[in-house]
Coordinates of C-alpha atoms in Angstrom, one line a residue:
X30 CA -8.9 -29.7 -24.0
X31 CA -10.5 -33.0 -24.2
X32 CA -13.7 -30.9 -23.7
X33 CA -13.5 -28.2 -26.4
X34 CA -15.5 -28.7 -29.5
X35 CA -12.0 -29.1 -31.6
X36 CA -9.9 -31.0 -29.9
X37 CA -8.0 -33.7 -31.3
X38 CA -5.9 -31.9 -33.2
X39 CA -3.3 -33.1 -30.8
X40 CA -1.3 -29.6 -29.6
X41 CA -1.7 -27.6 -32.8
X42 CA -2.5 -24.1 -32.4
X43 CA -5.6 -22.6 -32.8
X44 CA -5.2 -19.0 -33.3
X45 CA -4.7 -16.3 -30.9
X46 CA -1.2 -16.0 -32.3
X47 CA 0.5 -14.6 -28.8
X48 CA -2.3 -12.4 -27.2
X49 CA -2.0 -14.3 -24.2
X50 CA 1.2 -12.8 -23.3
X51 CA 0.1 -9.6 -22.8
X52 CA -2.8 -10.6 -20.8
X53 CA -4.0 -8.6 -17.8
X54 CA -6.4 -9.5 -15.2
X55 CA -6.6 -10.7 -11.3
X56 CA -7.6 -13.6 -9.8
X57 CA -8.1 -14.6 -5.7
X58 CA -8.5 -17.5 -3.8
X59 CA -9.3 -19.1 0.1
X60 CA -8.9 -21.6 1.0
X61 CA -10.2 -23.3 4.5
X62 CA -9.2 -26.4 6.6
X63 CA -10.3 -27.9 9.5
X64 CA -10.2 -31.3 10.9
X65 CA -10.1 -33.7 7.9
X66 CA -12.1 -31.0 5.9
X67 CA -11.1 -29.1 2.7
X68 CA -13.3 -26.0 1.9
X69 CA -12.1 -23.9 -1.2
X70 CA -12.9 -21.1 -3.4
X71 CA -11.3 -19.0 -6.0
X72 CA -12.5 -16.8 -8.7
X73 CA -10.7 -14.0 -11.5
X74 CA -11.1 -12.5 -14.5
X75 CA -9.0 -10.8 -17.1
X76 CA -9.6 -8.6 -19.9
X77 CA -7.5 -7.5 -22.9
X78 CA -7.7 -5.2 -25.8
X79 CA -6.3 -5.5 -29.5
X80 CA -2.9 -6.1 -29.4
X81 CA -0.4 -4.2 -31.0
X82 CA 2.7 -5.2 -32.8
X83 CA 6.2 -4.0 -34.4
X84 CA 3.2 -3.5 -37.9
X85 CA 0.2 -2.3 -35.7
X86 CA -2.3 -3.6 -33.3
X87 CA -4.2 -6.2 -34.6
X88 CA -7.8 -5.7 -34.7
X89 CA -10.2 -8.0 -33.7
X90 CA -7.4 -9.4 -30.7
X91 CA -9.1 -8.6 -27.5
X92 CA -10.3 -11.0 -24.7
X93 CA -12.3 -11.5 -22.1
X94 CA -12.4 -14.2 -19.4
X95 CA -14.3 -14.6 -15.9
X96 CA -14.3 -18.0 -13.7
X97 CA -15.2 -19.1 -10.4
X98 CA -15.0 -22.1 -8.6
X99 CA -15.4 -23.9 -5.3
X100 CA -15.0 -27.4 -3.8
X101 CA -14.9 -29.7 -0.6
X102 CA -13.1 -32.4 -0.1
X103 CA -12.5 -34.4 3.4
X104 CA -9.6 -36.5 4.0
X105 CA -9.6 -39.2 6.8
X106 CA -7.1 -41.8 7.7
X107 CA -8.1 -44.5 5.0
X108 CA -10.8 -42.7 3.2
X109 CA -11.1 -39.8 1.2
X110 CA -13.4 -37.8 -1.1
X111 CA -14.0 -34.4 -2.2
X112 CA -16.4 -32.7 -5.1
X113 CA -15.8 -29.1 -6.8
X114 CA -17.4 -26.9 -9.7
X115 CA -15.9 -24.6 -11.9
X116 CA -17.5 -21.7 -14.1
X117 CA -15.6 -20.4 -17.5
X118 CA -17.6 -17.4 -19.6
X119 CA -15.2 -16.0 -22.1
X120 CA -15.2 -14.4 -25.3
X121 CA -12.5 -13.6 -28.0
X122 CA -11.8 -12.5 -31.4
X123 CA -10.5 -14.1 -34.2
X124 CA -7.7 -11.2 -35.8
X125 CA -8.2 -10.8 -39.8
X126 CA -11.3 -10.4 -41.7
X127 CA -13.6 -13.3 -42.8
X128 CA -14.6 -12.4 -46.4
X129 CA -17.7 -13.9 -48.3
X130 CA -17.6 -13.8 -52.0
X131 CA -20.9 -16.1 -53.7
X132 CA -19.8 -14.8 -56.9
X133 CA -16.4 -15.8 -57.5
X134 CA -14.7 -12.2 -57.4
X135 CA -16.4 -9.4 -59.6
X136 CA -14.2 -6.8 -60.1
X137 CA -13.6 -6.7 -55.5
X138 CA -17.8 -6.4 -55.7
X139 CA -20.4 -8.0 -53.9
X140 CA -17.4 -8.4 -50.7
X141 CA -18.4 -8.0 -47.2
X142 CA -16.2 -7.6 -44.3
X143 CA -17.0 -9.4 -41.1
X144 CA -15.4 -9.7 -37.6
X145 CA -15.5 -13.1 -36.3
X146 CA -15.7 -13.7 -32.6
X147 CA -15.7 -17.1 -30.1
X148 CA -18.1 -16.6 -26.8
X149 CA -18.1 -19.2 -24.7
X150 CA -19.2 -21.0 -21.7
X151 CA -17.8 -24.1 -20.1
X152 CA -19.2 -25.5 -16.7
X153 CA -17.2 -28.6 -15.0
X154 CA -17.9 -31.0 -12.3
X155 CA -15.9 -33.0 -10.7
X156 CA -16.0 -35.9 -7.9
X157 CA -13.3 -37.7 -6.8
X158 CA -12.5 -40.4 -4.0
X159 CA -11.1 -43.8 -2.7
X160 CA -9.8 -46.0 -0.1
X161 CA -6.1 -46.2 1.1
X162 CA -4.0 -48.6 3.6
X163 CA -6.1 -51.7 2.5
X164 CA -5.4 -55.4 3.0
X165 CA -4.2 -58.2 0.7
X166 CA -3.0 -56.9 -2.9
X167 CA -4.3 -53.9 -3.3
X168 CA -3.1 -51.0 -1.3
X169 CA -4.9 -48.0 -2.5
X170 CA -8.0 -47.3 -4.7
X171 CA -8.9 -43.7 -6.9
X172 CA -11.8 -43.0 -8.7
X173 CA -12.4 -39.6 -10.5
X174 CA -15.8 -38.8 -12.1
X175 CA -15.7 -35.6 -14.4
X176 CA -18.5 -33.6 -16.2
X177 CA -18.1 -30.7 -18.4
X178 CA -20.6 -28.8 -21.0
X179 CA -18.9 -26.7 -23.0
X180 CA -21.1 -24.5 -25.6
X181 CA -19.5 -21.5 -28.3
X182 CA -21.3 -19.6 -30.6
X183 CA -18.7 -18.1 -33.8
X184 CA -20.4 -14.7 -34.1
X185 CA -20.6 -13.0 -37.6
X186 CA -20.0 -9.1 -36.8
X187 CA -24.0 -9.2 -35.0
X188 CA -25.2 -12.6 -36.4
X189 CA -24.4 -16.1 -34.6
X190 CA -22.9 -18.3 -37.7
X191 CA -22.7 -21.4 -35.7
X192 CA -23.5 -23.1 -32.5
X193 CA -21.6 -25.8 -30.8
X194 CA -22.9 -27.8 -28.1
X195 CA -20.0 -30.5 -26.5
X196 CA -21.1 -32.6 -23.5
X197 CA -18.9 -35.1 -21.8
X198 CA -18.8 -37.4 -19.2
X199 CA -15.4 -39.1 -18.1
X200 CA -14.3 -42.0 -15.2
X201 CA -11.0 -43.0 -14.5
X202 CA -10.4 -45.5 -11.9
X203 CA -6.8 -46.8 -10.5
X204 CA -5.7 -49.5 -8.2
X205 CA -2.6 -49.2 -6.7
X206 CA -0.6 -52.7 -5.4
X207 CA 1.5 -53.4 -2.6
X208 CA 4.5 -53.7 -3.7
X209 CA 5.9 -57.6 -4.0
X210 CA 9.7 -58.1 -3.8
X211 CA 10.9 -56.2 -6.6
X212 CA 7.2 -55.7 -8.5
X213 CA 5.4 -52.4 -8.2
X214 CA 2.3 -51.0 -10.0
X215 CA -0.8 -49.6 -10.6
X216 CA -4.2 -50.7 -13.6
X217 CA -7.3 -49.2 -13.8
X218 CA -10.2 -48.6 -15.9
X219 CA -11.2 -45.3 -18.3
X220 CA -13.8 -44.3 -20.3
X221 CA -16.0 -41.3 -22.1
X222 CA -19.5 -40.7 -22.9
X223 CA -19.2 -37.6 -26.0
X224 CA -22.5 -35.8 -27.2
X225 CA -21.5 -33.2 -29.9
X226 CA -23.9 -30.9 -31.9
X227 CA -23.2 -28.2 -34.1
X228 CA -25.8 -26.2 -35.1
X229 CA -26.1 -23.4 -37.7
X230 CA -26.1 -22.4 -41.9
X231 CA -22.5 -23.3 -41.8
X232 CA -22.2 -26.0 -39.4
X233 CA -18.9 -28.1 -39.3
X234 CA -19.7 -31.4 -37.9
X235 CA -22.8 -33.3 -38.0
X236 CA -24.3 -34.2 -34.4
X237 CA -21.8 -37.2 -33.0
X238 CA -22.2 -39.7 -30.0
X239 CA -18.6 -40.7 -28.9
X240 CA -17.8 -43.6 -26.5
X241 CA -14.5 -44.5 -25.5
X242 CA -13.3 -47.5 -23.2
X243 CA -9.8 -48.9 -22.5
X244 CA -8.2 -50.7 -19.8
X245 CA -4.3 -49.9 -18.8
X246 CA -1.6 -51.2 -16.5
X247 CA 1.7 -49.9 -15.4
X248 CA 4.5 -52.1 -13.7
X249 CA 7.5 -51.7 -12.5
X250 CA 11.0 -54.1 -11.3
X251 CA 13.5 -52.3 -9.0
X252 CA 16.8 -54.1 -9.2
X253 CA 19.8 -52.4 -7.1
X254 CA 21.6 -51.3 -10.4
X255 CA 18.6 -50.6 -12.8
X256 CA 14.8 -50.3 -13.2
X257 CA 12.2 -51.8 -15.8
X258 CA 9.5 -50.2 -16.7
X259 CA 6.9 -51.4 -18.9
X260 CA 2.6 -51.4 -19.3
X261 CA 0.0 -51.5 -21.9
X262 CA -3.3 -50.0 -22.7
X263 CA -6.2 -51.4 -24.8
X264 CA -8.4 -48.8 -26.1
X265 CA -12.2 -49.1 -27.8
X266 CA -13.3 -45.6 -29.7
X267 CA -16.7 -45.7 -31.2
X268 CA -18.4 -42.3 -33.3
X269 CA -22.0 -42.9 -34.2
X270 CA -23.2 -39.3 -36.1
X271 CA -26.5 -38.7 -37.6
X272 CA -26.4 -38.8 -41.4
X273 CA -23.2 -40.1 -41.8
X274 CA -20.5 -43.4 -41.6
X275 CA -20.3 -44.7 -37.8
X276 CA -16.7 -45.7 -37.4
X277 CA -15.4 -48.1 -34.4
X278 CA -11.4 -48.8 -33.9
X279 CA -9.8 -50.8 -30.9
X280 CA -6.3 -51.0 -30.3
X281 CA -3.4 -51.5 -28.2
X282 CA -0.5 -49.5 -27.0
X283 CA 2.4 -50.8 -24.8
X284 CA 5.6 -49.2 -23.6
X285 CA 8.5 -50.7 -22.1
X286 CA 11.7 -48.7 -20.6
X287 CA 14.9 -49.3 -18.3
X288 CA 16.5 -46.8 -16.0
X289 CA 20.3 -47.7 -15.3
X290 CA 21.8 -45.1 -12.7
X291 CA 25.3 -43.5 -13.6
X292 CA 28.2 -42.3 -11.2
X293 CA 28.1 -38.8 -10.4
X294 CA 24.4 -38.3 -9.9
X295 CA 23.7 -39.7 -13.6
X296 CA 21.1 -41.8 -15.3
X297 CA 20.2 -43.6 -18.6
X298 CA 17.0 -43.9 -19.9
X299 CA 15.9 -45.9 -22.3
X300 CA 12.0 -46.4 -23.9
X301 CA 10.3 -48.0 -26.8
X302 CA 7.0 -47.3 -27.4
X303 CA 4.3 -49.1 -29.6
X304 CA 1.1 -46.6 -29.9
X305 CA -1.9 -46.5 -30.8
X306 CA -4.2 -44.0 -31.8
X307 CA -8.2 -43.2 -33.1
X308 CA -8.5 -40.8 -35.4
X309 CA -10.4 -37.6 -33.6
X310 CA -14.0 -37.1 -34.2
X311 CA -12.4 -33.5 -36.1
X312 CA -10.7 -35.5 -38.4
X313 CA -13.5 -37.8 -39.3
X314 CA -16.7 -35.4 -39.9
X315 CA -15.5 -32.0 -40.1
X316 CA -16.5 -30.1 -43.3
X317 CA -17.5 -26.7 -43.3
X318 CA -15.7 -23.5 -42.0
X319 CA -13.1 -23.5 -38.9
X320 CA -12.8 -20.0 -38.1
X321 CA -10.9 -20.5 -34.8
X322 CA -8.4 -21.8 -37.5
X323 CA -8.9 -19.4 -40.5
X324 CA -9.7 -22.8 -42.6
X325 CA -12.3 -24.9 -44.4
X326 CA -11.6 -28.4 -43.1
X327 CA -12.8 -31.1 -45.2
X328 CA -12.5 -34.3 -43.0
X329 CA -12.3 -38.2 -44.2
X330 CA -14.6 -40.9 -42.8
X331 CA -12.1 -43.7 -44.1
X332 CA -9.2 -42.6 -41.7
X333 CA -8.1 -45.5 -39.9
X334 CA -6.2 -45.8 -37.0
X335 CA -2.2 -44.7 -36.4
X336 CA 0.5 -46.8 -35.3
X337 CA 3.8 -45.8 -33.9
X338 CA 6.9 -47.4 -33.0
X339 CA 9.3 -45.1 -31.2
X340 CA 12.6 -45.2 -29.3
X341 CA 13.9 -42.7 -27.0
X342 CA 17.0 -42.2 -25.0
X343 CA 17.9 -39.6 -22.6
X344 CA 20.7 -38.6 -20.2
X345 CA 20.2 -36.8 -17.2
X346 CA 22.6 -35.4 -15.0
X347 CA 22.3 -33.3 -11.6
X348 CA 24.8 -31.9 -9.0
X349 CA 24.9 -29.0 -6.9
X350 CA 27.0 -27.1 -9.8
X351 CA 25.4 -28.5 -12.8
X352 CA 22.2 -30.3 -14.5
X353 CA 22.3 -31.5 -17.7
X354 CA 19.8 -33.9 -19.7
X355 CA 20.0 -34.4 -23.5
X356 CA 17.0 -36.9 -25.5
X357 CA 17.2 -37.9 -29.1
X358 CA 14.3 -39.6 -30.3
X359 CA 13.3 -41.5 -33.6
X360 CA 9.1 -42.3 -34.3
X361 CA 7.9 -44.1 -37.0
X362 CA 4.1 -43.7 -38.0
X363 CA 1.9 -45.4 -40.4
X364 CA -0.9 -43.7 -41.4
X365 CA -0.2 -40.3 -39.5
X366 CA -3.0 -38.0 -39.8
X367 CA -3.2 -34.6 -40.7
X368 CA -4.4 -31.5 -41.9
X369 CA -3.2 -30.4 -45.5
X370 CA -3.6 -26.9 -47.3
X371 CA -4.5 -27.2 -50.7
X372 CA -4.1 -24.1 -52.1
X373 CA -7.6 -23.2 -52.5
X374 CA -9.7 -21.1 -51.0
X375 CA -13.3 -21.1 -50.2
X376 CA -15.6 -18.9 -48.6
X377 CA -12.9 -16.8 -47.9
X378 CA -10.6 -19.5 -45.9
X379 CA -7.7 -21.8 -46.3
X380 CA -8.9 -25.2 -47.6
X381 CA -7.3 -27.9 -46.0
X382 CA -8.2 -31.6 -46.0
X383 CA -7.3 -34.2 -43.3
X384 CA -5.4 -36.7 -45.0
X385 CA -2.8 -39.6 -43.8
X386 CA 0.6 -41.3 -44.8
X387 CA 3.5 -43.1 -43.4
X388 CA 5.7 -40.1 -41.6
X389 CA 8.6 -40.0 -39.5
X390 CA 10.0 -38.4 -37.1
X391 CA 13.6 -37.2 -35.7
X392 CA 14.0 -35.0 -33.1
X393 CA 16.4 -33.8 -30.5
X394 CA 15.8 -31.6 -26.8
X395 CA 18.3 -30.4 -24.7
X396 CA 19.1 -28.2 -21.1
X397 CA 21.8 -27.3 -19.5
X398 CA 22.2 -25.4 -16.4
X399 CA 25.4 -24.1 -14.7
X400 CA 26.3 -22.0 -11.7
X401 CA 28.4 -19.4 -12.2
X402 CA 28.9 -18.5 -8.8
X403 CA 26.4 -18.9 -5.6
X404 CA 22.7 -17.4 -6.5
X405 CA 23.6 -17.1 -10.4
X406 CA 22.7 -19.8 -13.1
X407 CA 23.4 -20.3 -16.8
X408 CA 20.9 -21.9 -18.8
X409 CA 20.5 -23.5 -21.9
X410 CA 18.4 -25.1 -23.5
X411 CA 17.9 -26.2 -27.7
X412 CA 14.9 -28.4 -29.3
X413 CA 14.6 -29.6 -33.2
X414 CA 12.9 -32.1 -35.0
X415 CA 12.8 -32.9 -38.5
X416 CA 9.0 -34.9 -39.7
X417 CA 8.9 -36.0 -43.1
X418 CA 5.9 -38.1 -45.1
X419 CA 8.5 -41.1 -45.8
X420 CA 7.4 -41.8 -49.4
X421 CA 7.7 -38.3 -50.9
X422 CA 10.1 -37.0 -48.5
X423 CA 8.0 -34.4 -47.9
X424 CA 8.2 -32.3 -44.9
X425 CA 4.8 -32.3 -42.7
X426 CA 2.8 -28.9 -42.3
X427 CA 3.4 -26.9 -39.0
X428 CA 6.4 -28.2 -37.4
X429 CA 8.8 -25.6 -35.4
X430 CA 12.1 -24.5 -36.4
X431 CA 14.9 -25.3 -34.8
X432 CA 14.8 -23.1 -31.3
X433 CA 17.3 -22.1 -28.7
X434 CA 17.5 -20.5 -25.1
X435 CA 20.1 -18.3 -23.1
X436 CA 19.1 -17.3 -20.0
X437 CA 20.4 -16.1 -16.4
X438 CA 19.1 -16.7 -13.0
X439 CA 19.5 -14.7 -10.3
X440 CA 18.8 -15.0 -6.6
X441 CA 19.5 -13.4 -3.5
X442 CA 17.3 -12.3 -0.9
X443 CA 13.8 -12.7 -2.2
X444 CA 15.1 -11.3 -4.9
X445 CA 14.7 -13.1 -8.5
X446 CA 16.0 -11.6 -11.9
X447 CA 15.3 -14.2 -15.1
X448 CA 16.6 -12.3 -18.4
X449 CA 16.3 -14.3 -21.5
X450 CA 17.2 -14.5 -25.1
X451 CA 14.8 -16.4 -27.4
X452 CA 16.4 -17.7 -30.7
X453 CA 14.1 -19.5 -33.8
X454 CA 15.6 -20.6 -37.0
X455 CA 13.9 -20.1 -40.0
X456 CA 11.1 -22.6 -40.8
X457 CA 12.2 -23.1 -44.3
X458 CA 10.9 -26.8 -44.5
X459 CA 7.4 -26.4 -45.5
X460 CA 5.0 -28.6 -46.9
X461 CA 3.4 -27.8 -50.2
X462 CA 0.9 -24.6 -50.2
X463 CA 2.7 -23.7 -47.0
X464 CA 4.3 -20.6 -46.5
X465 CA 8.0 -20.6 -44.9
X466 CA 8.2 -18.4 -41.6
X467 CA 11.9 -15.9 -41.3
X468 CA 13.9 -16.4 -37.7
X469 CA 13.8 -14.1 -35.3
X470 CA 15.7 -13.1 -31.5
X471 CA 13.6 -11.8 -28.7
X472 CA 14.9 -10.6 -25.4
X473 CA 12.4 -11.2 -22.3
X474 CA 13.3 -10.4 -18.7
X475 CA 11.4 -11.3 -15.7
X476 CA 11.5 -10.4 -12.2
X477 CA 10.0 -11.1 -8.8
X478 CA 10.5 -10.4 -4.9
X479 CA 9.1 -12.2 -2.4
X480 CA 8.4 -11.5 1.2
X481 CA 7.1 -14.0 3.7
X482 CA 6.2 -13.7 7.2
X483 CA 4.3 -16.5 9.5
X484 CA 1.4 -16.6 7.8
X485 CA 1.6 -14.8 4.6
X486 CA 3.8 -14.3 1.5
X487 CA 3.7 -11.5 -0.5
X488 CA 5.0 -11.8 -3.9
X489 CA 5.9 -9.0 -6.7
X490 CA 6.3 -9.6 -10.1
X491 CA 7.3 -8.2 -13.4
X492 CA 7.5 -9.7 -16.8
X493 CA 9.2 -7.3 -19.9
X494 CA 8.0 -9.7 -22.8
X495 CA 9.9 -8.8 -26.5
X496 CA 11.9 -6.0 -25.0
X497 CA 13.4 -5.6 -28.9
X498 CA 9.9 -4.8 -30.0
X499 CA 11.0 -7.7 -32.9
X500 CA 8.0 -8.7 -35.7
X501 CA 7.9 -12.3 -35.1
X502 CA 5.7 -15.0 -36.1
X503 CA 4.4 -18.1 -34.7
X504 CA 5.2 -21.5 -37.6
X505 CA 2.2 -23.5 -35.6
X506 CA -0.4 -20.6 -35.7
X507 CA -2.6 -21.1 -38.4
X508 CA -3.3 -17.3 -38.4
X509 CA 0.1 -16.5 -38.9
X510 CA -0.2 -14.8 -42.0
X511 CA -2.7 -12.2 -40.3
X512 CA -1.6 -11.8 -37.0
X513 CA 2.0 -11.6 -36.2
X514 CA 3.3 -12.5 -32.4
X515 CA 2.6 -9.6 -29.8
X516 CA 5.3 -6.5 -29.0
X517 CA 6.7 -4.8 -26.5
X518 CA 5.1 -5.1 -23.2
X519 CA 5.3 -5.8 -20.0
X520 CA 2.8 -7.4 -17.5
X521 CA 3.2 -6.6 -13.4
X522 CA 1.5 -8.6 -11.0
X523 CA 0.9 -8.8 -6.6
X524 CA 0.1 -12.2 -5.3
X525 CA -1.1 -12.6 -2.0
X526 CA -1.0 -15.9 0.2
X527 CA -2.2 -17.0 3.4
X528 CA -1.7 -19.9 5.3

């Protein structure tokens, strides 16, 4: 996502509230080697109407997508490179109705109804290589080059709104050391070039240059009884944008962790994290309508950076009859960013402004797995977390409920069945102007066979997604409110491979 004209918004949803599960479409591949040559190709597309739900379809749903791609790499005994492109056209819709009212509603006059739509491009280069088995220190070098351009046009029923334009170029580059006695590890280098334009009556952003730099290392000392872990990263962000406040932030981030082996297959893991974070370009200059999100962000050129101290500690366990792993975790932010409703709405959107305040969060995630008998698994799994502004004790906007997992799994003889029942709490801590979401139980079961011969597998597959036709809906969607999760479907699919 570090591409896409909104990202920063660090996982939160954009929309789309579940179409994706009832998605159809095909996709093939080749690929070709010979010698210390790589050649590859692949290409698919998909295409979905308005889907429907336990209320009705959803208008304004569908989706379209089409990509190719093709690379060649060569691999020799201490060198290596390779270079591919990729090609993504797509277009979707954004479910509910954008309304324009200049005159402050008159009696439900002067209203017009539009359907908004995303059509996008995005093409991607990418060229990669290094060096391997080398003398003295260093035993291996890796250096990726990446360039995308990624444009989107938000449609008005027949009229283009807005145009964004978001060009980036990336490096990464990573030595990896021979390892000395009990010290292990790899540093490198990373940066971004950003060019970002949006263009239009109702632009969001003004045009932005963004350069990033940072530098990183990660080590590591394996003892017979235990290993440390530990690295750091210092990071420059800079945003220069015409006809507004150019902002610069450096910082550091550094983690440190131990892993102390158990009897009985068992472990102990142990981090601390210190972290660092810019505020996203998004958060900064953003002011204008977001329809992707059904929201008029107002951003804040005085955010300054976040800092987070977190501690987390795991336990993992793993044997031929059982696998367990539970991690609590405790984070501690100052000056956490994000995006508030306020209750109002303009131009026919949510308002919500990008704020920030000291926040904290608790959290828990667990799995277990258990064989019932040979070929058949139980599994379990549970996560929660509980994120709270620490001065008003006031619970942060968009975080899941509590959520749950039973599940079977079932093997024998290319033969795979994976039922599955989905449990959600009710989300009933909201922040203010933030609407609670009920709890809800879906059933999904999935199903595959496989056959494989010499030199091809066929495989066969079935997934029966909300088999309870349940009206659900998503607590990170920002469209929530006008587009509930998807209903009863099911989705088959043939996949075809040679080798």
């Amino acid at each position: 996502l570090d591409e896409h004209p909104h990202a920063g918004l660090r996982g939160h949803a954009t929309g789309l509230a579940g179409s994706a599960n009832g998605m159809g479409g095909g996709s093939a591949g080749l690929e070709y080697g010979a010698g210390n040559y790589l050649l590859w190709a692949m290409g698919g597309s998909q295409r979905t109407g308005d889907y429907n739900t336990p209320v009705g379809k959803i208008e304004n749903s569908g989706t379209k997508l089409t990509q190719t791609a093709a690379g060649i790499a060569r691999y020799g005994e201490r060198g290596f490179w390779g270079a591919s492109y990729q090609l993504q056209d797509g277009k979707y819709g954004i479910p509910g109705h954008l309304v324009h009212d200049h005159e402050e509603e008159e009696e439900d006059q002067d209203h017009a109804e539009e359907e908004v739509k995303i059509d996008w491009r995005r093409h991607n280069v990418r060229l990669h290589g290094g060096f391997r088995e080398l003398a003295e220190a260093i035993e291996g070098v890796r250096t990726t080059l990446n360039w995308s351009d990624w444009k989107h046009s938000e449609l008005e029923g027949a009229e283009i709104g807005t145009r964004f334009h978001n060009q980036q170029w990336t490096f990464n580059t990573v030595a990896q050391q021979r390892k000395a006695g009990v010290l292990s590890g790899s540093f490198g280098a990373w940066g971004m070039w950003r060019d970002f334009t949006a263009t239009g009556a109702e632009a969001l952003t003004p045009p932005v240059d963004q350069n990033a730099l940072a530098v990183f290392s990660v080590q590591e000392l394996g003892f017979e009884r235990f290993r440390l872990q530990f690295g750091g990263r210092v990071e420059h962000n800079g945003y220069s944008p015409d006809g507004a406040r150019a902002r610069s932030f450096n910082g550091f981030s550094g983690a440190a962790g131990i892993h102390v082996p158990l009897p009985g297959s068992s472990a102990v893991v142990v981090n601390y994290t210190s972290s660092y974070r810019a505020p996203a370009l998004e958060e900064l200059y953003n002011n204008g309508p977001h329809f992707g999100n059904l929201a008029y962000e107002i951003g804040n050129d005085n955010l300054s950076r976040e800092r987070g101290d977190g501690v987390e500690i795991s336990f993992r366990q793993s044997g031929n009859r059982s696998r367990f792993e539970l991690t609590v975790y405790r984070n501690a932010m100052r000056d956490f960013v994000y995006l508030a409703p306020t209750g109002e709405v303009r131009e026919g959107l949510v308002e919500a402004e990008y704020d920030q305040a000291d926040a904290r969060f608790l959290g828990a995630e667990g799995r277990v797995d258990l064989a019932l008998r040979t070929g058949l698994w139980l599994n379990l799994g549970f996560d929660a977390v509980d994120a709270q502004l620490t001065a008003m004790r006031t619970p942060l906007p968009r975080i899941p409920p509590v959520r749950g997992k039973i599940g079977l799994d079932w093997n024998r003889a290319g033969l795979t069945l994976r039922p599955e029942l989905i449990l959600a709490n009710k989300q009933w801590q909201v922040f203010p102007n933030e609407t609670a979401t009920a709890g809800y139980a879906t059933v999904n079961l999935m199903a595959s066979y496989s056959i494989a011969t010499q030199h091809v597998a066929h495989l066969f597959g079935v997934n029966f997604f909300n088999a309870g036709d349940r009206l659900y809906r998503n607590h990170l969607s920002f469209i929530k409110s006008v587009a509930p999760e998807i209903g009863r479907g099911v989705r088959i699919s043939y996949t075809v491979n040679w080798f």
